[in-house]
XYZ file of C-alpha atoms in Angstrom:
512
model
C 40.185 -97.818 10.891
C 43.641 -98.715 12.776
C 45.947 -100.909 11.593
C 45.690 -102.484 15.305
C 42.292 -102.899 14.251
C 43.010 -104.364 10.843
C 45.303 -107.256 12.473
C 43.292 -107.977 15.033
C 40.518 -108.425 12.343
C 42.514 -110.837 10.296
C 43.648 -112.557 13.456
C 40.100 -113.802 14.069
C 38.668 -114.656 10.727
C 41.773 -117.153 10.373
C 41.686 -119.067 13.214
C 41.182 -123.021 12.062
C 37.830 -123.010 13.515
C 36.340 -119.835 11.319
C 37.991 -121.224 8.253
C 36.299 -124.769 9.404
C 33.269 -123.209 9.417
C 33.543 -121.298 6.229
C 34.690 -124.486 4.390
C 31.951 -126.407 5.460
C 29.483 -123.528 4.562
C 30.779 -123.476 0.784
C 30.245 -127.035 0.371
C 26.767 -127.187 1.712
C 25.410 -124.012 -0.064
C 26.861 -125.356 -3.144
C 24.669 -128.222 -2.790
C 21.763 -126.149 -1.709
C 21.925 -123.713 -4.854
C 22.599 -126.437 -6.896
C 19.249 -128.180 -6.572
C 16.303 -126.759 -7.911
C 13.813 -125.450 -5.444
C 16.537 -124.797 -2.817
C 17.464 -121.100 -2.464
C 20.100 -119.320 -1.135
C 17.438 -117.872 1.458
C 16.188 -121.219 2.660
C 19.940 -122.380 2.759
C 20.674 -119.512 5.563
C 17.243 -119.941 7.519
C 18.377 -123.414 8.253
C 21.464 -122.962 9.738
C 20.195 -120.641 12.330
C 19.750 -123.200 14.770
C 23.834 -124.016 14.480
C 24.445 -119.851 14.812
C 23.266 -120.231 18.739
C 26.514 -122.157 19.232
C 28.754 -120.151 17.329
C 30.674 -116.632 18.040
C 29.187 -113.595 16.063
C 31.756 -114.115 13.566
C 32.004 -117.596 12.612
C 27.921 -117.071 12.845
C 28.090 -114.438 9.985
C 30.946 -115.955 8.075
C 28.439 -119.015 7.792
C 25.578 -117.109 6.339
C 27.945 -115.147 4.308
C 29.529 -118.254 2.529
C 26.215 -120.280 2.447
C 24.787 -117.618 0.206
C 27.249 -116.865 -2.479
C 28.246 -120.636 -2.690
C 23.842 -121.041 -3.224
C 23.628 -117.901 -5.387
C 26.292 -118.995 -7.840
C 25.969 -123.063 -7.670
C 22.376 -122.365 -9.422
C 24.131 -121.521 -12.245
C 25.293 -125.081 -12.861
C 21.536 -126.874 -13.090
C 20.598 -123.633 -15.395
C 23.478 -124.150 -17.564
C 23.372 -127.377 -18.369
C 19.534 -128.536 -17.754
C 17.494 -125.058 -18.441
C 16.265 -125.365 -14.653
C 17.374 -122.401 -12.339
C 18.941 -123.492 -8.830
C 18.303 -119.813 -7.832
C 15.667 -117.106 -8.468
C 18.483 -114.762 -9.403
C 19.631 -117.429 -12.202
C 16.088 -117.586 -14.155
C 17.503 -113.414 -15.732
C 19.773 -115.329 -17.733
C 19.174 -118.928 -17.713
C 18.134 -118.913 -21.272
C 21.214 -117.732 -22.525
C 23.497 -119.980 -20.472
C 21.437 -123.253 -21.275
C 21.505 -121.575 -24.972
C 25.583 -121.727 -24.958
C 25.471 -125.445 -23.592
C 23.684 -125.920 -26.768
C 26.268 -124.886 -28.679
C 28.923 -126.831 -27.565
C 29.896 -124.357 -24.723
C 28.952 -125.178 -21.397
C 32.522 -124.852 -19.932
C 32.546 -120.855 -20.980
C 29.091 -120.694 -19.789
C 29.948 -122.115 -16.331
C 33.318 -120.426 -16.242
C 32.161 -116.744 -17.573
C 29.531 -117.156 -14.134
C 31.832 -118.533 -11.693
C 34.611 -116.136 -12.640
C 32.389 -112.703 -12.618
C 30.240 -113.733 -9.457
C 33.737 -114.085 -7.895
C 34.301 -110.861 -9.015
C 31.482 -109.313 -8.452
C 31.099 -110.276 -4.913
C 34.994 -109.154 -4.302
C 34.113 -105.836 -5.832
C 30.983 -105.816 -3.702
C 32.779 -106.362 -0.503
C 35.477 -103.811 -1.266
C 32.624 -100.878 -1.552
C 30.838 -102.472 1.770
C 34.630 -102.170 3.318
C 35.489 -98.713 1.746
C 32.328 -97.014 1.226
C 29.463 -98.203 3.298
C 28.224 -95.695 5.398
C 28.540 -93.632 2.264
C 26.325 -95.581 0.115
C 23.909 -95.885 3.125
C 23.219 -92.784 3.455
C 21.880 -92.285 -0.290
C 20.200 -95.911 -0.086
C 18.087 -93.931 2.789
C 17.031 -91.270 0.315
C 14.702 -93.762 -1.731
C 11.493 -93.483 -0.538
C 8.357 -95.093 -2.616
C 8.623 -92.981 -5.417
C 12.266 -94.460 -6.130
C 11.277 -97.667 -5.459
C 8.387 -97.970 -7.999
C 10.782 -96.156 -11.098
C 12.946 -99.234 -9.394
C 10.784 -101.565 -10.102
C 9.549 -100.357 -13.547
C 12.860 -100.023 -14.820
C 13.195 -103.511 -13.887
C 9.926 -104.401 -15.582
C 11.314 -102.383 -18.882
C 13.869 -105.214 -19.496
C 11.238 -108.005 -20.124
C 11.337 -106.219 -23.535
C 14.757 -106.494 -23.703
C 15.154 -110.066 -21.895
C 12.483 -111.494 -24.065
C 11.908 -113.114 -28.098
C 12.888 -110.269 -30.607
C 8.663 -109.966 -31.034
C 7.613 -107.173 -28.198
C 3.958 -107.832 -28.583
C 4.215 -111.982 -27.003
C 6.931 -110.164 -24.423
C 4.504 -108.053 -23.261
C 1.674 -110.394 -23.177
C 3.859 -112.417 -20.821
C 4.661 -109.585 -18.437
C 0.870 -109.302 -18.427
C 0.251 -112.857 -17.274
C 3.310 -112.534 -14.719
C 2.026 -109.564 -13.235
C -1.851 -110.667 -12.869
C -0.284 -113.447 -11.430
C 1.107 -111.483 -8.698
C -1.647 -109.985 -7.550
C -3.061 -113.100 -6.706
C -4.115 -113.008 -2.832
C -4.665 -110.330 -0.341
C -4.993 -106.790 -1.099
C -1.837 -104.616 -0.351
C -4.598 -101.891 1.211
C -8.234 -103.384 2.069
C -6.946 -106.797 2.651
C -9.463 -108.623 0.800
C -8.995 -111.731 -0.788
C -8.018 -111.386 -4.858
C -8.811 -113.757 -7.375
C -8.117 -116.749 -4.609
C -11.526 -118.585 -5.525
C -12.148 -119.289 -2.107
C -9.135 -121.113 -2.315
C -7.268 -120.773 1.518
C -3.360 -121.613 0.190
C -3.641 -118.555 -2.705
C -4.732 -115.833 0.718
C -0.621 -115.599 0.605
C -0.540 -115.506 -3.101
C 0.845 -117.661 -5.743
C 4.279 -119.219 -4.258
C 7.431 -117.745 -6.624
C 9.566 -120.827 -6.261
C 6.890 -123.498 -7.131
C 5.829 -121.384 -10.538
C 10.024 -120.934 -11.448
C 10.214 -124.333 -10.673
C 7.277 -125.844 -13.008
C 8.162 -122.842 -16.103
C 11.864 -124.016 -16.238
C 11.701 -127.495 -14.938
C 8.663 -129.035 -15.798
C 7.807 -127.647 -18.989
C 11.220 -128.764 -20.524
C 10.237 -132.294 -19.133
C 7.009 -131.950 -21.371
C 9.157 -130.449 -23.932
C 11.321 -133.240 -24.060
C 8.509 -136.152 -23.803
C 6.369 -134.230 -26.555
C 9.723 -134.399 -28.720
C 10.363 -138.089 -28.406
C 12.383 -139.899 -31.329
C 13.564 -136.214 -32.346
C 14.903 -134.377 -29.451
C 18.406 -133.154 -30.627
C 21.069 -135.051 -29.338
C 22.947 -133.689 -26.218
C 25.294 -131.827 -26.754
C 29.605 -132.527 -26.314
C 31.071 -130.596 -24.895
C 33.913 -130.505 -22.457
C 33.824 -128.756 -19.161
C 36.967 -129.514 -17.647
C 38.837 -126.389 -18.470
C 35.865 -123.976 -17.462
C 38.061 -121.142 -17.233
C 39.072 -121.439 -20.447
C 38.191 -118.566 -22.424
C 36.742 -116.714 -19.556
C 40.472 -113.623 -20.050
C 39.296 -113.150 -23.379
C 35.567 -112.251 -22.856
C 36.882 -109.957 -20.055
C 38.958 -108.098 -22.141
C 36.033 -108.009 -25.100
C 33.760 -106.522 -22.945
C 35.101 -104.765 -20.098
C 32.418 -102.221 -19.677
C 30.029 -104.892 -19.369
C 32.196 -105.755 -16.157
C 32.443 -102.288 -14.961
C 28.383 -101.606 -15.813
C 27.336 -105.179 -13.942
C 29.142 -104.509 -10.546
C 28.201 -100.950 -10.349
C 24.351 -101.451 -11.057
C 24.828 -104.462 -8.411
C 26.660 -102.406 -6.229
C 23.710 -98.893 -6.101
C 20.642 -101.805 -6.256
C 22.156 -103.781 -3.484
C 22.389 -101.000 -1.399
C 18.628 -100.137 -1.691
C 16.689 -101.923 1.308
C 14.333 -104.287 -0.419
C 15.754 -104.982 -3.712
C 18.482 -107.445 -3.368
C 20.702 -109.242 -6.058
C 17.766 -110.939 -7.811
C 17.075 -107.558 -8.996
C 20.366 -106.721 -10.208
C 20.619 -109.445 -12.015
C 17.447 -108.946 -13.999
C 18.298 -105.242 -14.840
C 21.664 -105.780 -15.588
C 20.963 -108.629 -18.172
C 18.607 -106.541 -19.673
C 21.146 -103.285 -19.814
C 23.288 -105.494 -21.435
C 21.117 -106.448 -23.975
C 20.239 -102.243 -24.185
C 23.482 -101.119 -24.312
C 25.162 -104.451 -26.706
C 26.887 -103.699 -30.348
C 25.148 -107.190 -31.189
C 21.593 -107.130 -29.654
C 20.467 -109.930 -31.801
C 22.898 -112.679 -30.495
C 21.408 -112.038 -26.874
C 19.492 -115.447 -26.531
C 21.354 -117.153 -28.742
C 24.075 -118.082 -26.541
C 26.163 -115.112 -25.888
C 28.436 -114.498 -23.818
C 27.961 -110.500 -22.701
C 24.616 -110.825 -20.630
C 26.211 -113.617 -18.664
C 29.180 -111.329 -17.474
C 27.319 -108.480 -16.771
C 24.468 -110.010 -15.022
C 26.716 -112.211 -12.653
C 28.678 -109.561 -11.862
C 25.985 -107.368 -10.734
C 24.583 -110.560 -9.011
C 27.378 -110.952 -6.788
C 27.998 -107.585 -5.701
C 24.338 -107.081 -5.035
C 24.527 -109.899 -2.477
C 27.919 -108.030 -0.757
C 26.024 -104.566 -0.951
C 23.035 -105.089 0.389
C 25.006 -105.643 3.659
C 25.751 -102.101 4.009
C 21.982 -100.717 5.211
C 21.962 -103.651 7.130
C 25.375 -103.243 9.057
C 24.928 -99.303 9.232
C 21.754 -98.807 9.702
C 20.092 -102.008 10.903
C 17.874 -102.024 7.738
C 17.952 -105.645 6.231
C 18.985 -104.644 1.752
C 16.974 -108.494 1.659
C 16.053 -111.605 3.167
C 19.911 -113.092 3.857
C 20.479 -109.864 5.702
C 17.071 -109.882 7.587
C 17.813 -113.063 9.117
C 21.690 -112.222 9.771
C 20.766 -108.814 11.481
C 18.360 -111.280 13.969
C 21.558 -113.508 14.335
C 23.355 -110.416 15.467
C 20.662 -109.002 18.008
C 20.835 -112.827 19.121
C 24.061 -112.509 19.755
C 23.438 -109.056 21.768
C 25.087 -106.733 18.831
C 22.926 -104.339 17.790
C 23.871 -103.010 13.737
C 23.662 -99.661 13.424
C 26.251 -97.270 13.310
C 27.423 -97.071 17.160
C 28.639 -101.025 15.818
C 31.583 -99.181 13.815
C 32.239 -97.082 17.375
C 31.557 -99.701 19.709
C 33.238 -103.328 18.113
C 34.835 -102.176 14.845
C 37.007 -105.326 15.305
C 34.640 -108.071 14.903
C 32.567 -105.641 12.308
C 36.085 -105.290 10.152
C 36.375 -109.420 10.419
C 32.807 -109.829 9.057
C 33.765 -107.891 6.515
C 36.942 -109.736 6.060
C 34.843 -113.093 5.375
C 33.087 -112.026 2.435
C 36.801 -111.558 0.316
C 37.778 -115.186 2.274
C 34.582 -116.424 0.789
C 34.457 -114.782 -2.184
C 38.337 -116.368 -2.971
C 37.346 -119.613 -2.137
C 34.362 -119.428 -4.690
C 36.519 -119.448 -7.607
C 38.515 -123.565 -6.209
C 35.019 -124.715 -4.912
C 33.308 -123.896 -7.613
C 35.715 -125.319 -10.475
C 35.554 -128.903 -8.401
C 31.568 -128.358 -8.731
C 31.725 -127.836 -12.758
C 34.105 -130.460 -12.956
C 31.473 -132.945 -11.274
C 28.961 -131.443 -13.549
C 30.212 -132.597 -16.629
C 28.804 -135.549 -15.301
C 25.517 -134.434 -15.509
C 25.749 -134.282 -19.467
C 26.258 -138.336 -19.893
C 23.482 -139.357 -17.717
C 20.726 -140.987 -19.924
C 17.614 -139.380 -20.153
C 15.698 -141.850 -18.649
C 17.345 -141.629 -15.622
C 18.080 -137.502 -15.465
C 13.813 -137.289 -16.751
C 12.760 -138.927 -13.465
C 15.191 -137.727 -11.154
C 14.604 -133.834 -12.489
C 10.990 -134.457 -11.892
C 11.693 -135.500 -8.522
C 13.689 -132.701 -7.583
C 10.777 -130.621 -9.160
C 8.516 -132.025 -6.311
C 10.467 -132.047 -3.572
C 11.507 -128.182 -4.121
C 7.943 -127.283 -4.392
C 7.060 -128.670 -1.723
C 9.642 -127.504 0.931
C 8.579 -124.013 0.306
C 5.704 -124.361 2.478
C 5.354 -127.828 2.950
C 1.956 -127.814 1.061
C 0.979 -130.588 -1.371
C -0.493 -127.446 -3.352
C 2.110 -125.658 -4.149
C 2.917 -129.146 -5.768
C 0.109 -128.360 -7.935
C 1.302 -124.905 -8.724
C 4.249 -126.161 -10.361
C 2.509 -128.875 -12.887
C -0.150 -126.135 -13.381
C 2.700 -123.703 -14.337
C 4.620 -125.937 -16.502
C 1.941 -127.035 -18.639
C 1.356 -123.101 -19.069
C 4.684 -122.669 -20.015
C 5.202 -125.508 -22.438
C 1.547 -124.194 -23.868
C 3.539 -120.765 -23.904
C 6.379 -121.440 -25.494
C 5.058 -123.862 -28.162
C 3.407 -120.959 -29.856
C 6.795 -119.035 -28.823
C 5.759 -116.836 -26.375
C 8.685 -116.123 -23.673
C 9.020 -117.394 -20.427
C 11.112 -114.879 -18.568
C 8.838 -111.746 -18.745
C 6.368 -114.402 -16.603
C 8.822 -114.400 -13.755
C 10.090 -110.931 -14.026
C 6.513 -109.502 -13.402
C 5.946 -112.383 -11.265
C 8.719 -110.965 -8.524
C 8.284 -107.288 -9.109
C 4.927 -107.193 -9.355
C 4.464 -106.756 -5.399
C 7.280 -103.750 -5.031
C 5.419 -102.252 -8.208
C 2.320 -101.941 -6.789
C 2.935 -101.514 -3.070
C 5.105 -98.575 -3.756
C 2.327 -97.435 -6.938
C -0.297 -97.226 -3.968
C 2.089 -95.657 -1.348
C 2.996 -92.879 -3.852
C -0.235 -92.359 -4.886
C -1.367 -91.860 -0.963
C 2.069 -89.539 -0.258
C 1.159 -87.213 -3.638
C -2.799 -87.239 -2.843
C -3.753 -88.516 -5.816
C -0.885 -86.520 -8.528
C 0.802 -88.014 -10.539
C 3.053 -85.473 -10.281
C 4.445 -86.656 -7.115
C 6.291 -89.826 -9.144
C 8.691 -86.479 -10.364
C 8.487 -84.357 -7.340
C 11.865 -85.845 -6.101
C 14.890 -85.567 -7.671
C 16.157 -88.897 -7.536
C 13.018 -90.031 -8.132
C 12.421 -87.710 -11.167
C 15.987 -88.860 -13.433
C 14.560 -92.312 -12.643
C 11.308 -91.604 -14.306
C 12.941 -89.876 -17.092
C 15.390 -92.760 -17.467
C 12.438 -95.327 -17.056
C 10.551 -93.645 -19.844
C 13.694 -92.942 -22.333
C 13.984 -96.748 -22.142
C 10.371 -97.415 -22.858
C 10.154 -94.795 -25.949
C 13.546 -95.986 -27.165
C 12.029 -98.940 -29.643
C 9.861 -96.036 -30.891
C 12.599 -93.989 -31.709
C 14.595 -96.790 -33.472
C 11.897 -96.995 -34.924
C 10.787 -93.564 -36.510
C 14.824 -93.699 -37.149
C 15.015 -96.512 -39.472
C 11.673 -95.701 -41.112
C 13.487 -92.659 -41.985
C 16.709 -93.881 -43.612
C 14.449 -96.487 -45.751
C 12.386 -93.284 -47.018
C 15.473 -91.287 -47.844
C 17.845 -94.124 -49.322
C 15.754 -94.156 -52.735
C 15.501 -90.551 -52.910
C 19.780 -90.216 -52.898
C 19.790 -93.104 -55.155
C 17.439 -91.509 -57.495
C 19.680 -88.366 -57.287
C 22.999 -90.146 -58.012
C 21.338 -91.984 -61.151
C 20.101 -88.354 -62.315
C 23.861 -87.485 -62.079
C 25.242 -90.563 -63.542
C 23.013 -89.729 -66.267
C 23.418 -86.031 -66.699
């Protein structure tokens, strides 16, 4: 790329009507991601109607801002009310909600502010440097990759979970029979849908976060009348305060969040909801203090919204290269740019690198101006904290509804979410984990679609699942992390059977 081309570039993306646009995009996906129910998805569908009136890149830089404002304004509801604005948010919502427990929303807010920010800048440096690079080996991954994917992703419910494995795994059991509620991926045929018309599309994702989070710590609460803790003070007006001294205690959390975001962005399909879920849970792997994960620490929430963030900037790069959307956002932005008669592919880096190197340009622009936005949104959170109950109760619980119900405007998915809460709050009383529910929940599709492509590719072998050699280090890696608890196991079974044998043999000495 030209410096001619570079210029030219910048000249467009900061023209006052582009940086109109963009401003106006932050603010309204911050509110978006900020109320339950609303995703970052639903955020972007709805401004397509305002794209036909726009240029290609104001268009983009709308979408573009819209999302990471959504993705990283769900943090705030999780944070400080244990509801997830975002399906990306539920990985570590536990943990941040956990921290506002303790007296530290401001470092909770501020650690996932500051590392989405960073995240997403990282993420649109590799889209700008390395792209076509990156979407070339995204185009490798056939099924095979895709379900060691998606079980490596279903391996961190163990690590995401209580510090019992047996209720984790019962709960990734319930989420993923709940997924395979509806049609069959080959025949079809209706699944455990009762006859019941609105499950032939399966059980709705938002509606059941929704009701697990929301609605179950409204029963929570109600059940725990007269002696629900009192809320907690803290002060979030310095959110960033903090935030340099986590960074420099765990930088290779940093390094290990953007680059997992980065490779699983890339992939067609996944997206940063599944970054975030496998990077929390690497953290939790790969942590000198496992046992404060869930607890309200610190480590999972930089690593996971870093890989968050640069998931969302990576998953452009099949999408602008190849035409291949890396997730929803970038399904309905490459229709935006067929709309606006640009095809993506890669005769759009030969034919209009210009306006390509300005769309690029918009994610740093909005990416910088997530870090000001964002601190005005915590500051009007603290807010949130010295409501009374009996006004945040109802108004939660109406919030609950209405983001159930815009899904698919269907009074049952309504019905889905009380159903779901009262599971959860059933759950959870006999302390049984949440999270595994929704982790199987989402991945439960790409695991089996991809478990019943394979299986047709290899003809039956199960061979096949190693036959490729990306696909093989992922199995091996999949199945290293699922025999690792074993191994810790057999370990410190070991040093207990050998300790009283060398302290035997140092009395013998003592006494000879």
């Amino acid at each position: 790329m030209s410096i001619d081309t570079f210029l030219a570039a910048l000249a467009i993306v900061f023209q006052p009507y582009v940086l109109l646009v963009i401003g106006l995009s932050a603010i309204y996906g911050l509110f978006v991601g900020a109320v339950p129910g609303l995703t970052a998805t639903m955020a972007t569908a709805l401004l397509i109607p305002l794209t036909f009136y726009m240029d290609p890149v104001p268009a983009i830089a709308a979408i573009v801002t819209t999302t990471a404002m959504a993705i990283t304004a769900g943090d705030i509801p999780g944070a400080l009310l244990r509801i997830p604005g975002t399906p990306a948010s539920a990985a570590y919502v536990d943990e941040a909600y956990a921290m506002t427990m303790r007296g530290k929303a401001d470092l909770a807010l501020g650690v996932c502010l500051t590392f989405a920010a960073v995240g997403g800048m990282v993420g649109a440096i590799v889209l700008f440097l390395l792209g076509p690079l990156l979407a070339s080996i995204s185009l490798q991954f056939s099924s095979f990759e895709f379900f060691w994917l998606a079980a490596l992703g279903l391996m961190t419910s163990a690590m995401v979970s209580s510090q019992d494995p047996a209720r984790g795994l019962f709960s990734l059991l319930i989420g993923l029979l709940i997924s395979t509620v509806g049609l069959d991926v080959t025949s079809g045929q209706p699944r455990f849908t009762f006859g019941v018309v609105d499950l032939y599309g399966g059980v709705s994702f938002i509606p059941t976060m929704i009701g697990m989070f929301a609605f179950a710590e409204i029963l929570r609460g109600l059940s725990n009348a007269g002696v629900a803790p009192p809320a907690p003070t803290t002060d979030v007006r310095r959110p960033f305060r903090g935030v340099w001294a986590a960074a420099r205690k765990y930088p290779f959390s940093i390094v290990r969040g953007v680059s997992l975001g980065t490779v699983i962005g890339a992939l067609p399909g996944a997206g940063g909801d599944l970054a975030a879920w496998i990077a929390y849970g690497m953290a939790r792997r790969f942590s000198k203090t496992p046992e404060k994960f869930g607890t309200g620490h610190e480590e999972g929430l930089i690593e996971a919204g870093s890989a968050n963030n640069s998931g969302l900037s990576s998953a452009w790069i099949p999408a602008l290269v190849f035409g291949i959307p890396g997730d929803a956002v970038t399904s309905i932005a490459i229709g935006v740019l067929f709309m606006k008669g640009l095809n993506p592919g890669p005769r759009l880096f030969v034919d209009n690198p210009t306006m390509l190197t300005a769309v690029i340009i918009t994610f740093f622009v909005a990416n910088i101006l997530l870090i000001p936005v964002g601190y005005v949104a915590i500051r009007g959170a603290r807010y949130v904290l010295s409501v009374p109950r009996s006004i945040i109760v109802p108004t939660i619980l109406v919030f609950c509804v209405v983001g159930s119900f815009a899904i698919n405007n269907t009074v049952f998915d309504i019905g889905v979410m009380l159903a779901a809460g009262i599971v959860a709050y059933l759950l959870e009383s006999n302390r049984f984990p949440i999270a595994p529910i929704i982790l199987g929940l989402v991945l439960g599709h790409v695991l089996e679609r991809n478990f019943i492509m394979s299986m047709q590719i290899a003809d039956g072998n199960l061979l096949g699942f190693f036959s490729r050699p990306i696909a093989a280090c992922l199995g091996m890696l999949v199945i290293c992390v699922a025999l690792s608890p074993l191994a810790k196991w057999l370990m410190r079974r070991r040093s207990r059977a050998i300790a009283p044998n060398g302290t035997t043999d140092e009395a013998e000495r003592e006494t000879r």
